[in-house]
Short mmCIF file of C-alpha atoms in Angstrom, two decimals:
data_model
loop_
_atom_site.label_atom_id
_atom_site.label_comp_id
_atom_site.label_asym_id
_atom_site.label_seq_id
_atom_site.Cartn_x
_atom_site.Cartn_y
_atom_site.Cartn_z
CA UNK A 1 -13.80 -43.82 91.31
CA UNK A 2 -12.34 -43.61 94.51
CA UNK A 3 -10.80 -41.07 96.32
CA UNK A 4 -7.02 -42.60 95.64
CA UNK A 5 -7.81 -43.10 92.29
CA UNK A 6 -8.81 -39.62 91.66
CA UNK A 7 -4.88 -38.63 93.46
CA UNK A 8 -3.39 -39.58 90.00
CA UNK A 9 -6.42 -37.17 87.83
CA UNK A 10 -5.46 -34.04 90.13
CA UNK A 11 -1.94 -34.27 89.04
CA UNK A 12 -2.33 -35.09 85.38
CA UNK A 13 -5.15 -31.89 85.10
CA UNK A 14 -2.52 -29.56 87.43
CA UNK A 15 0.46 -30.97 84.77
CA UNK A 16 -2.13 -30.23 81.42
CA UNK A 17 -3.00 -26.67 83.29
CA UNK A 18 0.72 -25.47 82.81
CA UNK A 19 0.25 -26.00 79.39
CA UNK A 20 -2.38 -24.46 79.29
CA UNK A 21 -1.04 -20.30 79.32
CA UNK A 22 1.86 -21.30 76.76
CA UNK A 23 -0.14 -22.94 73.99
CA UNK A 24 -3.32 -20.42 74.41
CA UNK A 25 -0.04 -17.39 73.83
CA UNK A 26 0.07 -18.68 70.74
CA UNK A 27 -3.30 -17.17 69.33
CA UNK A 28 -3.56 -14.13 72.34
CA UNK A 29 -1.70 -13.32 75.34
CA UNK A 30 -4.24 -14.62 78.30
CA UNK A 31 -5.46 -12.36 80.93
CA UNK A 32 -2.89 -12.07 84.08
CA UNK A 33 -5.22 -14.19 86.39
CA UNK A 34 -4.89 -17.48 83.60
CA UNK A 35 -1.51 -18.26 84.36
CA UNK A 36 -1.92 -19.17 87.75
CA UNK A 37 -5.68 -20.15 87.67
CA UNK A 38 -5.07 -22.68 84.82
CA UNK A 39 -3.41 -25.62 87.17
CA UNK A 40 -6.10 -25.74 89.75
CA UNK A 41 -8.56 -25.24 87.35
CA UNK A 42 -7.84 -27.71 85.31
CA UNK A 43 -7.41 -30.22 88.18
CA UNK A 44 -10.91 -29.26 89.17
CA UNK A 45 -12.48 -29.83 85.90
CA UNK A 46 -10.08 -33.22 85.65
CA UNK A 47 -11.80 -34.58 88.89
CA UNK A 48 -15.21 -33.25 88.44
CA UNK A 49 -15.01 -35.61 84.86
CA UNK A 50 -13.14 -38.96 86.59
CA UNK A 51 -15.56 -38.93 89.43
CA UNK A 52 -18.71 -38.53 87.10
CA UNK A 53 -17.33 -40.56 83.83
CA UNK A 54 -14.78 -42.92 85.76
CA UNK A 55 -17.08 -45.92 84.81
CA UNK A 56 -17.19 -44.48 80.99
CA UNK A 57 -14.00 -45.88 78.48
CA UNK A 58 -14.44 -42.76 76.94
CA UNK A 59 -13.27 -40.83 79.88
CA UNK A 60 -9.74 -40.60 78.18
CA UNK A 61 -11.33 -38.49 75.44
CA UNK A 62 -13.34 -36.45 77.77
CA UNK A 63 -9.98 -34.99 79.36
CA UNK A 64 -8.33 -34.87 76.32
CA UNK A 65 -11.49 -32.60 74.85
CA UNK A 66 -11.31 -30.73 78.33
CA UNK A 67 -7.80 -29.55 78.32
CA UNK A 68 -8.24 -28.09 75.07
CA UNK A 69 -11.26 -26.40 76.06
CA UNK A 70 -9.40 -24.97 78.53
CA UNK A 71 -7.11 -23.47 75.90
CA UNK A 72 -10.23 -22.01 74.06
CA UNK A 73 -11.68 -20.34 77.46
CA UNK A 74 -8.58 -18.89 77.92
CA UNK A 75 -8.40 -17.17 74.05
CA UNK A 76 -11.76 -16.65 73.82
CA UNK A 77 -11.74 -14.21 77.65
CA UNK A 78 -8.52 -12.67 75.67
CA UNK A 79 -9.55 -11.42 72.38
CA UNK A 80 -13.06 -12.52 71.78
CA UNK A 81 -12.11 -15.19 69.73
CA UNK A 82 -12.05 -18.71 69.01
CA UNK A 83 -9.17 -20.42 66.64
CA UNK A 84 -10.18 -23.05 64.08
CA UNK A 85 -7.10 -24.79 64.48
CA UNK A 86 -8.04 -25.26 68.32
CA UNK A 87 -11.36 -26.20 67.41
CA UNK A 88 -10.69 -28.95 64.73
CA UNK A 89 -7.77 -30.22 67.23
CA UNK A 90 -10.81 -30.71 69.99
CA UNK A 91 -13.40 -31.74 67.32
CA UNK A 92 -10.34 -34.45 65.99
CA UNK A 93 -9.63 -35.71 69.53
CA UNK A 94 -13.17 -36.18 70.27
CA UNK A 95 -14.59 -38.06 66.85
CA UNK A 96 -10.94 -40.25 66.76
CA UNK A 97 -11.43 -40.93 70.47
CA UNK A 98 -15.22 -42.03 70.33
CA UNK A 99 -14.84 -43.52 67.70
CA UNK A 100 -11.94 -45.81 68.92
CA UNK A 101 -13.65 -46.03 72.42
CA UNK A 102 -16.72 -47.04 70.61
CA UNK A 103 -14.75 -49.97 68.73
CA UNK A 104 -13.32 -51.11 71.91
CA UNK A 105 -16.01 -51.22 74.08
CA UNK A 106 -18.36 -52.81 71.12
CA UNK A 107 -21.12 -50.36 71.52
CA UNK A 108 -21.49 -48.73 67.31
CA UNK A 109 -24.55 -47.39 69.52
CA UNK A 110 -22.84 -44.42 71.38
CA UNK A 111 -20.66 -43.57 68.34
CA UNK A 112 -24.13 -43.19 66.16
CA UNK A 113 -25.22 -41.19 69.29
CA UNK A 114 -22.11 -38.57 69.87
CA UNK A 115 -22.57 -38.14 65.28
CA UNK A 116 -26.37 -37.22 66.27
CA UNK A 117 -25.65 -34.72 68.77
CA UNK A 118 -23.19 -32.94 66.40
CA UNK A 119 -25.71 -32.23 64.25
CA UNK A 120 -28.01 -31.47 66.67
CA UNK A 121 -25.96 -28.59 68.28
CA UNK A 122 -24.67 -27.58 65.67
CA UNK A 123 -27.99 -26.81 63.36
CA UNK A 124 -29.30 -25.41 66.36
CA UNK A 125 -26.87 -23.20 67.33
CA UNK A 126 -26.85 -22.16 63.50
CA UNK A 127 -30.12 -21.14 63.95
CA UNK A 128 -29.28 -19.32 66.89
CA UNK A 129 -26.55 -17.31 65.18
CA UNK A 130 -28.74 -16.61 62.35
CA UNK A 131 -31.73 -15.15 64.73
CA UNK A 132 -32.08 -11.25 63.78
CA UNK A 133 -29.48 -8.72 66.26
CA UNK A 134 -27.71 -12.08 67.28
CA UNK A 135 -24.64 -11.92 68.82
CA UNK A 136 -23.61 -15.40 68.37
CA UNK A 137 -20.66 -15.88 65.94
CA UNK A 138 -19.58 -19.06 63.73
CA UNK A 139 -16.32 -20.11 66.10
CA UNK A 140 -19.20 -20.48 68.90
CA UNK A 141 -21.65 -22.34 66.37
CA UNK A 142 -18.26 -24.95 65.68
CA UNK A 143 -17.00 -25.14 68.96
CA UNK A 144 -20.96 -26.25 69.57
CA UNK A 145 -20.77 -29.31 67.05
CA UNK A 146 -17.87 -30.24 68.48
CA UNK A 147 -18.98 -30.65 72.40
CA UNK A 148 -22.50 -32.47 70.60
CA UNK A 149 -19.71 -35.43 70.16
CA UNK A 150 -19.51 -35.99 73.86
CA UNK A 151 -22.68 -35.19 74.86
CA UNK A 152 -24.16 -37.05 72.40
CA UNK A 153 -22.02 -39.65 73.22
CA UNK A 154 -23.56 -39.26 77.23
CA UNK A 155 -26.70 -39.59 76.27
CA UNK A 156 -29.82 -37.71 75.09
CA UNK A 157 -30.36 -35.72 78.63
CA UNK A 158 -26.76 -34.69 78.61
CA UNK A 159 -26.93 -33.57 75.01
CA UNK A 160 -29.86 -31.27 76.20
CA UNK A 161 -28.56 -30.17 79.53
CA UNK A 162 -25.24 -29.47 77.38
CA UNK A 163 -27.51 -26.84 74.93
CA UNK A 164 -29.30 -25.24 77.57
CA UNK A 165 -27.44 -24.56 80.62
CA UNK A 166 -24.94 -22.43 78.88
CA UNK A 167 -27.21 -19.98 77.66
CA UNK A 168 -28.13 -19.89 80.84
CA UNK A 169 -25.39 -19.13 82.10
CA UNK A 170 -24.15 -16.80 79.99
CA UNK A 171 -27.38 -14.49 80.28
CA UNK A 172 -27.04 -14.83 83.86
CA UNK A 173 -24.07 -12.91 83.70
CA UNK A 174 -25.23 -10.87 81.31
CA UNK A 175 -27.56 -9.83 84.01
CA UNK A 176 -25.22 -9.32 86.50
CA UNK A 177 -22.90 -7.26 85.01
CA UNK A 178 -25.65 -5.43 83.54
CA UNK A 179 -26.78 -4.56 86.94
CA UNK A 180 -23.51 -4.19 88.07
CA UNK A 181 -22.75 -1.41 85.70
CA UNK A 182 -20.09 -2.62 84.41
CA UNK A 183 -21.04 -3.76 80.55
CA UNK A 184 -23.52 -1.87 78.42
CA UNK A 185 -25.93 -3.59 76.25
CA UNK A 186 -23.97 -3.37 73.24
CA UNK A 187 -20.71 -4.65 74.82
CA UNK A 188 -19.43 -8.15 73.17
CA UNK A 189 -18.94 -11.10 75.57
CA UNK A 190 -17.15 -14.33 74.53
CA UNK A 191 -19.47 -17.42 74.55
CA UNK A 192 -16.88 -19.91 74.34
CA UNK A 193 -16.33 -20.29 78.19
CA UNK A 194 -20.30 -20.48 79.04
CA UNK A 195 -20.34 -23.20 76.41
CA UNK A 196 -17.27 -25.28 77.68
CA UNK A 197 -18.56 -24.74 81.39
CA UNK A 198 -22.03 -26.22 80.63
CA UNK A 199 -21.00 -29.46 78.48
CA UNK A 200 -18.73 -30.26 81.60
CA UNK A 201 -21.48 -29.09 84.47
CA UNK A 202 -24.21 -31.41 81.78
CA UNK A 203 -21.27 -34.30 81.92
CA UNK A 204 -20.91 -34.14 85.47
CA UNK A 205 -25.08 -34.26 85.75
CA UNK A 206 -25.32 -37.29 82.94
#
């Protein structure tokens, strides 16, 4: 996609990122730096997808599935939590969307694909949670199902870039702030973000 075409994505992602705060006030009041990190953030992640997925019809759905993401990150970072209603709204707009993009581009194929790495993620990420001393809780092991739609829907080695590099990440700064003194080992982190952050790094890397 080129760089004019992209013009159009910045704008729509800064417009979804002032919706953002608002809706995620709904289920917890966001930490002071959301508000006016949201807009730019969401551009970002808006671009990052239409310059990666521009060629893919399902590109729509990916932005759609993004912006409520966002939402999540944003309640998850504020009370540790993260709302079935937000969840089944992401988990709606991805199976109606590739499922529709599916019909319209004639490729069953994908559809079968993004249905596969549902399950996937999510029976693995059930296993996960039900590992002994594991901190992982059921909104994470849902909100996991859900982004197996679009990875799935990318392709086996985003599926499995989408499962690992989150983990990853999240450990990572686990570490940090370990070493940095300022968590202990029992304090509770949310998830949620790490997971939303490495579906769309595993999209951009598809």
């Amino acid at each position: 996609m080129s760089a004019a075409a992209l013009l159009p994505v910045a704008v729509l992602g800064g417009v979804a990122g002032l919706v953002v705060p608002p809706v995620a006030r709904r289920f917890a009041d966001p930490p002071v730096g959301a508000v006016w990190l949201c807009p730019p953030l969401t551009a970002v992640v808006f671009v990052g997808l239409a310059a990666a997925r521009g060629h893919d019809p399902a590109l729509p759905v990916l932005l759609a599935v993004a912006a409520v993401g966002l939402v999540l990150a944003v309640v998850d970072l504020a009370c540790l939590r993260l709302p079935d209603p937000l969840v089944a709204a992401a988990g709606t707009l991805a199976l109606g969307g590739l499922a529709g993009a599916a019909l319209l581009a004639g490729t069953p194929g994908r559809l079968v694909g993004a249905l596969a790495g549902a399950a996937f993620s999510g029976a693995a990420h059930v296993l996960l949670a039900l590992l002994p001393r594991s901190r992982l809780g059921f909104g994470d092991v849902k909100l996991a199902a859900v982004l197996g739609l679009p990875l799935g829907w990318l392709g086996r080695d985003a599926l499995l870039t989408g499962l690992l590099l989150p983990h990853l990440l999240h450990g990572g700064l686990v570490l940090g702030l370990l070493a940095a003194r300022r968590v202990h080992r029992d304090t509770l982190l949310p998830l949620g973000p790490a997971l939303l952050t490495g579906a769309w790094l595993a999209a951009l890397l598809a």
